[in-house]
């Protein structure tokens, strides 16, 4: 996973240089009902794959800060917030025509999902 994280960090560093040498804060939110990407636990900070990935990015680039809203948010609201500029990045969204229209997808995947639909044998 080291190479994909570096590819995303490089993309974010280019963005940071474009806005100046000041620390860069990117806003995001936890996606409602999306464990293991985001795991909700009463009284604890949001955990899961995405917070771990985002934390790793901030360790690689000390000038980068990622603010994760602790309020789990439905996917339609996340899309609207991204489109309207209320959040800057979203972790692990599947590609759809709308999402391709409102956001730039980093070409290097951070992880691959292998979920399958299953049914009863009878």
Short mmCIF file of C-alpha atoms in Angstrom, two decimals:
data_model
loop_
_atom_site.label_atom_id
_atom_site.label_comp_id
_atom_site.label_asym_id
_atom_site.label_seq_id
_atom_site.Cartn_x
_atom_site.Cartn_y
_atom_site.Cartn_z
CA UNK A 1 0.00 0.00 0.00
CA UNK A 2 3.01 2.30 0.29
CA UNK A 3 3.13 3.32 -3.40
CA UNK A 4 -0.58 4.31 -3.67
CA UNK A 5 -0.36 6.40 -0.48
CA UNK A 6 2.69 8.18 -1.90
CA UNK A 7 0.84 8.81 -5.17
CA UNK A 8 -2.06 10.43 -3.34
CA UNK A 9 0.30 12.39 -1.10
CA UNK A 10 2.11 13.68 -4.18
CA UNK A 11 -1.20 14.81 -5.67
CA UNK A 12 -2.14 16.59 -2.44
CA UNK A 13 1.32 18.20 -2.24
CA UNK A 14 0.91 19.60 -5.75
CA UNK A 15 -2.44 21.01 -4.65
CA UNK A 16 -0.85 22.49 -1.52
CA UNK A 17 1.86 24.19 -3.59
CA UNK A 18 -0.81 25.63 -5.86
CA UNK A 19 -2.51 27.35 -2.90
CA UNK A 20 0.73 28.50 -1.26
CA UNK A 21 3.16 27.31 1.39
CA UNK A 22 0.63 27.55 4.24
CA UNK A 23 -0.64 24.37 5.90
CA UNK A 24 -3.47 22.80 3.92
CA UNK A 25 -6.64 21.66 5.69
CA UNK A 26 -8.97 19.40 3.74
CA UNK A 27 -12.51 18.77 4.98
CA UNK A 28 -14.27 15.42 4.76
CA UNK A 29 -16.97 13.46 6.55
CA UNK A 30 -17.67 9.92 7.63
CA UNK A 31 -20.04 8.01 5.36
CA UNK A 32 -23.07 6.66 7.19
CA UNK A 33 -23.39 2.86 7.34
CA UNK A 34 -20.18 2.13 5.46
CA UNK A 35 -18.15 -0.11 7.76
CA UNK A 36 -15.31 -1.06 7.44
CA UNK A 37 -14.54 2.25 5.65
CA UNK A 38 -15.94 4.23 8.58
CA UNK A 39 -16.86 2.57 11.87
CA UNK A 40 -19.12 4.39 14.32
CA UNK A 41 -18.74 3.76 18.05
CA UNK A 42 -20.65 5.69 20.71
CA UNK A 43 -18.31 8.02 22.59
CA UNK A 44 -15.29 7.19 20.42
CA UNK A 45 -13.83 8.93 17.40
CA UNK A 46 -14.75 7.53 13.98
CA UNK A 47 -12.39 4.69 13.01
CA UNK A 48 -11.94 2.39 10.02
CA UNK A 49 -10.00 2.11 6.75
CA UNK A 50 -10.56 5.69 5.62
CA UNK A 51 -9.54 7.44 8.85
CA UNK A 52 -6.44 5.21 8.92
CA UNK A 53 -5.53 6.12 5.33
CA UNK A 54 -6.11 9.83 5.93
CA UNK A 55 -4.05 9.74 9.14
CA UNK A 56 -1.19 8.07 7.23
CA UNK A 57 -1.26 10.91 4.69
CA UNK A 58 -0.92 13.54 7.41
CA UNK A 59 2.06 11.66 8.87
CA UNK A 60 3.82 11.71 5.50
CA UNK A 61 3.07 15.41 4.92
CA UNK A 62 3.15 17.45 8.15
CA UNK A 63 1.76 20.47 6.26
CA UNK A 64 -1.45 18.58 5.58
CA UNK A 65 -4.36 18.46 8.01
CA UNK A 66 -7.54 16.48 7.34
CA UNK A 67 -10.63 17.44 9.30
CA UNK A 68 -13.10 14.53 9.48
CA UNK A 69 -16.58 15.50 10.62
CA UNK A 70 -17.59 12.96 13.27
CA UNK A 71 -21.24 13.03 12.20
CA UNK A 72 -21.99 10.03 9.93
CA UNK A 73 -23.47 11.42 6.72
CA UNK A 74 -25.71 9.79 4.07
CA UNK A 75 -24.09 9.37 0.66
CA UNK A 76 -26.49 11.76 -1.13
CA UNK A 77 -25.58 14.53 1.33
CA UNK A 78 -21.86 13.76 0.86
CA UNK A 79 -22.30 14.15 -2.91
CA UNK A 80 -24.13 17.46 -2.38
CA UNK A 81 -21.51 18.72 0.09
CA UNK A 82 -18.73 17.84 -2.36
CA UNK A 83 -20.53 19.53 -5.24
CA UNK A 84 -21.22 22.68 -3.18
CA UNK A 85 -17.68 22.89 -1.74
CA UNK A 86 -18.58 22.15 1.88
CA UNK A 87 -16.16 19.21 1.87
CA UNK A 88 -12.95 18.87 -0.14
CA UNK A 89 -12.22 15.14 -0.33
CA UNK A 90 -14.08 11.87 0.10
CA UNK A 91 -12.49 8.50 0.79
CA UNK A 92 -13.48 5.35 -1.09
CA UNK A 93 -16.47 6.31 -3.22
CA UNK A 94 -17.42 4.06 -6.10
CA UNK A 95 -17.39 5.72 -9.52
CA UNK A 96 -20.69 7.06 -10.86
CA UNK A 97 -21.37 9.59 -13.62
CA UNK A 98 -22.36 12.25 -11.04
CA UNK A 99 -19.24 11.71 -8.94
CA UNK A 100 -17.05 11.88 -12.05
CA UNK A 101 -18.73 15.18 -12.91
CA UNK A 102 -18.25 16.84 -9.50
CA UNK A 103 -14.88 15.44 -8.41
CA UNK A 104 -11.46 14.38 -9.65
CA UNK A 105 -10.68 10.74 -8.89
CA UNK A 106 -7.07 9.96 -7.99
CA UNK A 107 -6.00 7.37 -10.56
CA UNK A 108 -4.06 5.16 -8.15
CA UNK A 109 -6.45 3.09 -5.99
CA UNK A 110 -5.75 3.03 -2.26
CA UNK A 111 -7.37 -0.36 -1.78
CA UNK A 112 -9.55 -2.75 -3.77
CA UNK A 113 -13.03 -3.80 -2.67
CA UNK A 114 -14.06 -7.38 -3.38
CA UNK A 115 -17.63 -7.37 -2.10
CA UNK A 116 -20.08 -9.80 -3.66
CA UNK A 117 -23.84 -10.25 -3.62
CA UNK A 118 -24.83 -13.63 -2.19
CA UNK A 119 -28.09 -15.54 -2.00
CA UNK A 120 -29.52 -18.58 -0.32
CA UNK A 121 -28.78 -21.94 -1.96
CA UNK A 122 -32.40 -23.09 -1.84
#
